Coordinates of C-alpha atoms and ligand atoms in Angstrom, one line a residue:
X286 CA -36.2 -82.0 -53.2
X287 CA -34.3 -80.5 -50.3
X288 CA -36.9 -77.4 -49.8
X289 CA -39.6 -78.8 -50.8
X290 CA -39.1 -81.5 -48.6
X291 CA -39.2 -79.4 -45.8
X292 CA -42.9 -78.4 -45.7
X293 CA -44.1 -81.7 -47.4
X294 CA -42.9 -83.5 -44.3
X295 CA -43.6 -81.4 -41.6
X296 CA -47.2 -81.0 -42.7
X297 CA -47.9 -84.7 -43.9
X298 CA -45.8 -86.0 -40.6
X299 CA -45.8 -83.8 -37.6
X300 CA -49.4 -82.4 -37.6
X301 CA -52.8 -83.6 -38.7
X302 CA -53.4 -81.6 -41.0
X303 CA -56.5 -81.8 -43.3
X304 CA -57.6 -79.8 -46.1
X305 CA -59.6 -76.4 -45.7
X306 CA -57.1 -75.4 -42.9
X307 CA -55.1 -72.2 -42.9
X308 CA -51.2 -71.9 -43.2
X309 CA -48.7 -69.2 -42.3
X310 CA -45.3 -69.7 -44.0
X311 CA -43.0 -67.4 -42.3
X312 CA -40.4 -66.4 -44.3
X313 CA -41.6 -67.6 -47.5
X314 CA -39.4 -65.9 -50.0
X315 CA -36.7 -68.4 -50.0
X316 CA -36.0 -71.1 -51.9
X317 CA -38.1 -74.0 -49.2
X318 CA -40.7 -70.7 -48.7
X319 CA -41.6 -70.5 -51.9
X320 CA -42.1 -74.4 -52.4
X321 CA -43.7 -74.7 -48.7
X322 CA -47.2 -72.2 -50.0
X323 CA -47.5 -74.3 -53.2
X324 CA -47.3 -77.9 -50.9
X325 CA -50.1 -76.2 -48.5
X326 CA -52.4 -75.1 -51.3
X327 CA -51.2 -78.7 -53.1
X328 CA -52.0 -80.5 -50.3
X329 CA -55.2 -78.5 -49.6
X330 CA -55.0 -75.3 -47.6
X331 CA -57.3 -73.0 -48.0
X332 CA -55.9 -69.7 -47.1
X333 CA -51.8 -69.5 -47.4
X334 CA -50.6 -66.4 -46.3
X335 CA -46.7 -65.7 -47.0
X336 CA -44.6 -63.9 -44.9
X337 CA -41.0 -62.4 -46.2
X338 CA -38.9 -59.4 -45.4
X339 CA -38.0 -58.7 -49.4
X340 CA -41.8 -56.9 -51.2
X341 CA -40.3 -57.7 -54.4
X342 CA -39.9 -61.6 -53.8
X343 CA -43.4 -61.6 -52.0
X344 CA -45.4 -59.7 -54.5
X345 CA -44.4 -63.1 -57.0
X346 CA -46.1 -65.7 -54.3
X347 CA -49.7 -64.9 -55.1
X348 CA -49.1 -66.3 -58.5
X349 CA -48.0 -69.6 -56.9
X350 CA -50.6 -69.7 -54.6
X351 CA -50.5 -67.1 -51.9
X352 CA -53.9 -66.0 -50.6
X353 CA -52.4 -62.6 -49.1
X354 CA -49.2 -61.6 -48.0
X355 CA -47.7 -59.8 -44.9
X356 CA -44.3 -57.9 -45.6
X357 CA -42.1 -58.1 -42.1
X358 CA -39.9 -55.0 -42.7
X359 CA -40.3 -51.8 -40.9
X360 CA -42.1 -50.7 -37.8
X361 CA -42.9 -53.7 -35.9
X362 CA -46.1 -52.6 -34.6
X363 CA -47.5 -51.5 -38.5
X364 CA -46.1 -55.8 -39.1
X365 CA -47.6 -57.0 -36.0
X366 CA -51.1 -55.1 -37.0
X367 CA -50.9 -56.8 -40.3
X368 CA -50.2 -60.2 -39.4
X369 CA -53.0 -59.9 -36.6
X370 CA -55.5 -58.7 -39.7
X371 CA -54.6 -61.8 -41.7
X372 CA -53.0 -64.2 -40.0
X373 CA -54.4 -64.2 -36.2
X374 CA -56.5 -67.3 -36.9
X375 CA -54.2 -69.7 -38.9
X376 CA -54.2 -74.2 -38.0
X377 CA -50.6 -74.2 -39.1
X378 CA -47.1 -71.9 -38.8
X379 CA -44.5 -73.2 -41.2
X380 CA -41.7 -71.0 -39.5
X381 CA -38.1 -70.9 -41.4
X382 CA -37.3 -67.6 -39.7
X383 CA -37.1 -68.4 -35.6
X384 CA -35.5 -65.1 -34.2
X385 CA -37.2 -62.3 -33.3
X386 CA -39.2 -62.2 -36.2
X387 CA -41.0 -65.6 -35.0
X388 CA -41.1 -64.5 -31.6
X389 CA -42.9 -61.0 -32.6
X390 CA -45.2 -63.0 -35.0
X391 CA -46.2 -65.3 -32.3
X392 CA -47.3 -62.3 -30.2
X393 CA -49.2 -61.0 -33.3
X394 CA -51.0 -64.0 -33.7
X395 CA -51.9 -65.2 -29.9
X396 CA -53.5 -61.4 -29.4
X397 CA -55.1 -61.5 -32.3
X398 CA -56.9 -64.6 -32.7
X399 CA -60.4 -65.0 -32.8
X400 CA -61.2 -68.0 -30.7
X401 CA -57.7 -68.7 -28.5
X402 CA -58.8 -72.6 -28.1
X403 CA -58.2 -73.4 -31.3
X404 CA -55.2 -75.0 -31.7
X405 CA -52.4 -73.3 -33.6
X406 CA -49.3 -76.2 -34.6
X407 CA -46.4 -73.6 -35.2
X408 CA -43.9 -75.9 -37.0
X409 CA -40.5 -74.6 -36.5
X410 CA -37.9 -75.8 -39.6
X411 CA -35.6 -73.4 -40.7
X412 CA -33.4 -70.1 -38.5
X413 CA -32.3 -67.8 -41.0
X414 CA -33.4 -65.1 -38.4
X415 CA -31.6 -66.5 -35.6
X416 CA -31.8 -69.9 -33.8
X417 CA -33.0 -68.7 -30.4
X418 CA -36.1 -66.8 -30.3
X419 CA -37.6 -65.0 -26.8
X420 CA -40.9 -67.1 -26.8
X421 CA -43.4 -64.6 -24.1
X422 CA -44.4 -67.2 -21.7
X423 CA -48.0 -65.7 -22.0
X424 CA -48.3 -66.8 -25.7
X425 CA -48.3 -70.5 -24.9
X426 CA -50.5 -69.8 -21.8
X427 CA -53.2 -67.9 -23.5
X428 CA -54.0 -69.8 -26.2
X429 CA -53.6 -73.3 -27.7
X430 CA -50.3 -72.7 -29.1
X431 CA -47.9 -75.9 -30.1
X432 CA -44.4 -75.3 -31.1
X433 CA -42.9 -78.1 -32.2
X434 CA -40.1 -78.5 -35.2
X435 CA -39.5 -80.8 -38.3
X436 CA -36.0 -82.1 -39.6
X437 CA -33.9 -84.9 -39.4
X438 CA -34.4 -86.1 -36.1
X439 CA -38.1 -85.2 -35.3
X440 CA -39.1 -86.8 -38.1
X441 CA -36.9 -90.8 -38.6
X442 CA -35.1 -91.4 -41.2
X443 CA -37.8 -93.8 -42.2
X444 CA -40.4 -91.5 -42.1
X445 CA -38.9 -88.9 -44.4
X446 CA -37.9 -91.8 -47.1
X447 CA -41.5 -93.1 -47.3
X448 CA -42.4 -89.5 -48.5
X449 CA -40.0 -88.7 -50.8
X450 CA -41.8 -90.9 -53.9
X451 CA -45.0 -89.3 -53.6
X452 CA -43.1 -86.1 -53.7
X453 CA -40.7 -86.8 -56.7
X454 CA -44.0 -87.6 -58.6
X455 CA -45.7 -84.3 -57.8
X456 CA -42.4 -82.8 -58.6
X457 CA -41.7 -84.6 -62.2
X458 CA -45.6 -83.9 -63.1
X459 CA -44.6 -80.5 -63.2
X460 CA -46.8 -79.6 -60.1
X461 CA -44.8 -77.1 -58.5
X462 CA -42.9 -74.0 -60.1
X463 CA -39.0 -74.5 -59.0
X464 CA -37.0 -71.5 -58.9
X465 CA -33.8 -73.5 -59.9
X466 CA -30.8 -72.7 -62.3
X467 CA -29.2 -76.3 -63.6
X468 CA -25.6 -75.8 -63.5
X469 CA -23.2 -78.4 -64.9
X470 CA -20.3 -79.5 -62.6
X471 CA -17.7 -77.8 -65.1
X472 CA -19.1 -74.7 -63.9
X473 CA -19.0 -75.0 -60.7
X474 CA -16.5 -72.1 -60.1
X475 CA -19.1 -69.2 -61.5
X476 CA -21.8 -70.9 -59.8
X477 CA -20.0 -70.6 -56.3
X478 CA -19.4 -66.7 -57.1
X479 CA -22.9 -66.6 -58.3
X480 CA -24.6 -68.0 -55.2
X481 CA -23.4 -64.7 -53.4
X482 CA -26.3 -62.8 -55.4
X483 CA -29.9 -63.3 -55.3
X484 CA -31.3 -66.1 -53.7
X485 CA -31.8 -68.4 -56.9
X486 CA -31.1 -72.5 -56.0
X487 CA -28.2 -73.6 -58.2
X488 CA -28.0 -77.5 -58.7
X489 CA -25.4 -78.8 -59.9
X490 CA -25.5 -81.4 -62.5
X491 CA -23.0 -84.1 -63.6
X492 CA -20.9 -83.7 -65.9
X493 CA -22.1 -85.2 -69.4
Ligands
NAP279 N1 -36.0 -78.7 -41.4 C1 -35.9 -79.0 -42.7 O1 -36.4 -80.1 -43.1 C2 -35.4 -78.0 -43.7 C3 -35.2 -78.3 -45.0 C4 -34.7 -77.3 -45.9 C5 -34.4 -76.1 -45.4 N2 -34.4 -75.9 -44.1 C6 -34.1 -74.6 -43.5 O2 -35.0 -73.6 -44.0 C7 -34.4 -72.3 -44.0 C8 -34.6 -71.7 -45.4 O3 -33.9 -72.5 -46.4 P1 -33.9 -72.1 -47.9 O4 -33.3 -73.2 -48.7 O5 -35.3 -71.6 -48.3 O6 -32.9 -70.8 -47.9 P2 -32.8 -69.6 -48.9 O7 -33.3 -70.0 -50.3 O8 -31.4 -69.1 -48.8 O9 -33.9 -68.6 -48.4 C9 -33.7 -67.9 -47.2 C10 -34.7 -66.7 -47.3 O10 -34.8 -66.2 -46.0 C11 -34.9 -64.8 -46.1 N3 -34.4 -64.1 -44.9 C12 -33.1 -64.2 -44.5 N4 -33.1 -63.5 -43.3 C13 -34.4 -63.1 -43.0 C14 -35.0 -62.3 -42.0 N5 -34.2 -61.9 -40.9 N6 -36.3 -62.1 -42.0 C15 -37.0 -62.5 -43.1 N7 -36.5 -63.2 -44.1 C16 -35.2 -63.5 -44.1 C17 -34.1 -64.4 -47.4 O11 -34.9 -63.4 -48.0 P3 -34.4 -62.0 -48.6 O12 -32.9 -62.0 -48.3 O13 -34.8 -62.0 -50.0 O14 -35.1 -61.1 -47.7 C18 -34.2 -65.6 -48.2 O15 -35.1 -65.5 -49.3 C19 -32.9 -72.6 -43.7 O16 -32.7 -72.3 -42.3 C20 -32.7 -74.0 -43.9 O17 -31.7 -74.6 -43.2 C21 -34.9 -76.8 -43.2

């Protein structure tokens, strides 16, 4: 629930956003990444293009719903070109990175978009990259950029309860592919060591 929480809310509760729109998940190979482009094309996208430093986790999104993907490693002016040829004219960032990766995204996107009126909602919810990010005063001057962010907080307590049903059911119909290893609480221990090795999400279970 946790990750895919993350993107459900921010797109159902802090923008308007309708199907046929276009979404940028920045860094989309983590656990909320991966769940964030199948809740865009769930909840109607039509392009979802996913961002992530790691090829090999990327190169699995198309299958859950990726329309193209942008790899953020190496030169930063190759990534920036890349971003600017698929991304530039995106409705909606879903942005667990911040950082400079964010930052140099933003860039990418402002210079590159088509038609700079048309508003971009860059949805700022997770910081694995770093939780300040130098934002070039230009890029919210020259085009219609929002940055806003969604959590606890931004979105009320409230709020994020009334969605959590509608997502449970989505979840239990076996909408979404989870990348999630069940782990029983007697385990515990080897789970802790295990977490230090690829990013899998281990939930722990009661014990029977
Ligand atoms: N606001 C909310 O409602 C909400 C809800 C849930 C989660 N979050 C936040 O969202 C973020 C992601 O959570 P998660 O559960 O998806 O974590 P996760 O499963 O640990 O995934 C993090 C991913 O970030 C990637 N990453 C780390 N540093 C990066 C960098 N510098 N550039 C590009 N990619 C990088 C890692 O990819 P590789 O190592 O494979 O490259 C990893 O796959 C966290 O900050 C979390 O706190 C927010």
């Amino acid at each position: 629930m946790n990750p895919a929480m993350s993107s459900w809310v921010a797109l159902r509760q802090r923008v308007p956003f309708q199907a046929g729109q276009n979404v940028l998940v920045l860094g989309a190979t983590g656990s909320a990444g991966q769940m964030a482009v199948q809740i865009a094309k769930r909840l109607g996208a039509n392009q979802v293009i996913a961002a992530g430093r790691n090829p090999g986790r990327l190169a699995g999104l198309p299958a859950l719903g990726a329309t193209a993907t942008v790899v953020l490693d190496g030169d930063a002016d190759r990534v920036a070109g890349r971003l600017g040829q698929v991304a530039a004219d995106v409705d909606v960032v879903i942005d667990y990175l911040w950082g400079e990766p964010a930052a140099a995204a933003m860039v990418a996107l402002v210079t590159g978009r088509a038609d700079r009126g048309q508003p971009l909602a860059w949805i700022q919810v997770g910081s694995v990259a770093g939780s300040t990010a130098a934002v070039p005063s230009a890029a919210l001057r020259a085009a219609r950029l929002q940055i806003i962010g969604s959590g606890q907080g931004s979105v009320s307590t409230r709020e994020i309860l009334a969605e959590l049903p509608a997502l449970a059911q989505e979840i239990t119909a076996g909408r979404f592919e989870i990348d999630a290893r069940p782990t029983s609480l007697t385990d515990v221990e080897q789970a802790w060591a295990d977490a230090a090795g690829p990013a899998q999400r281990i939930v722990i279970t009661p014990q029977n």
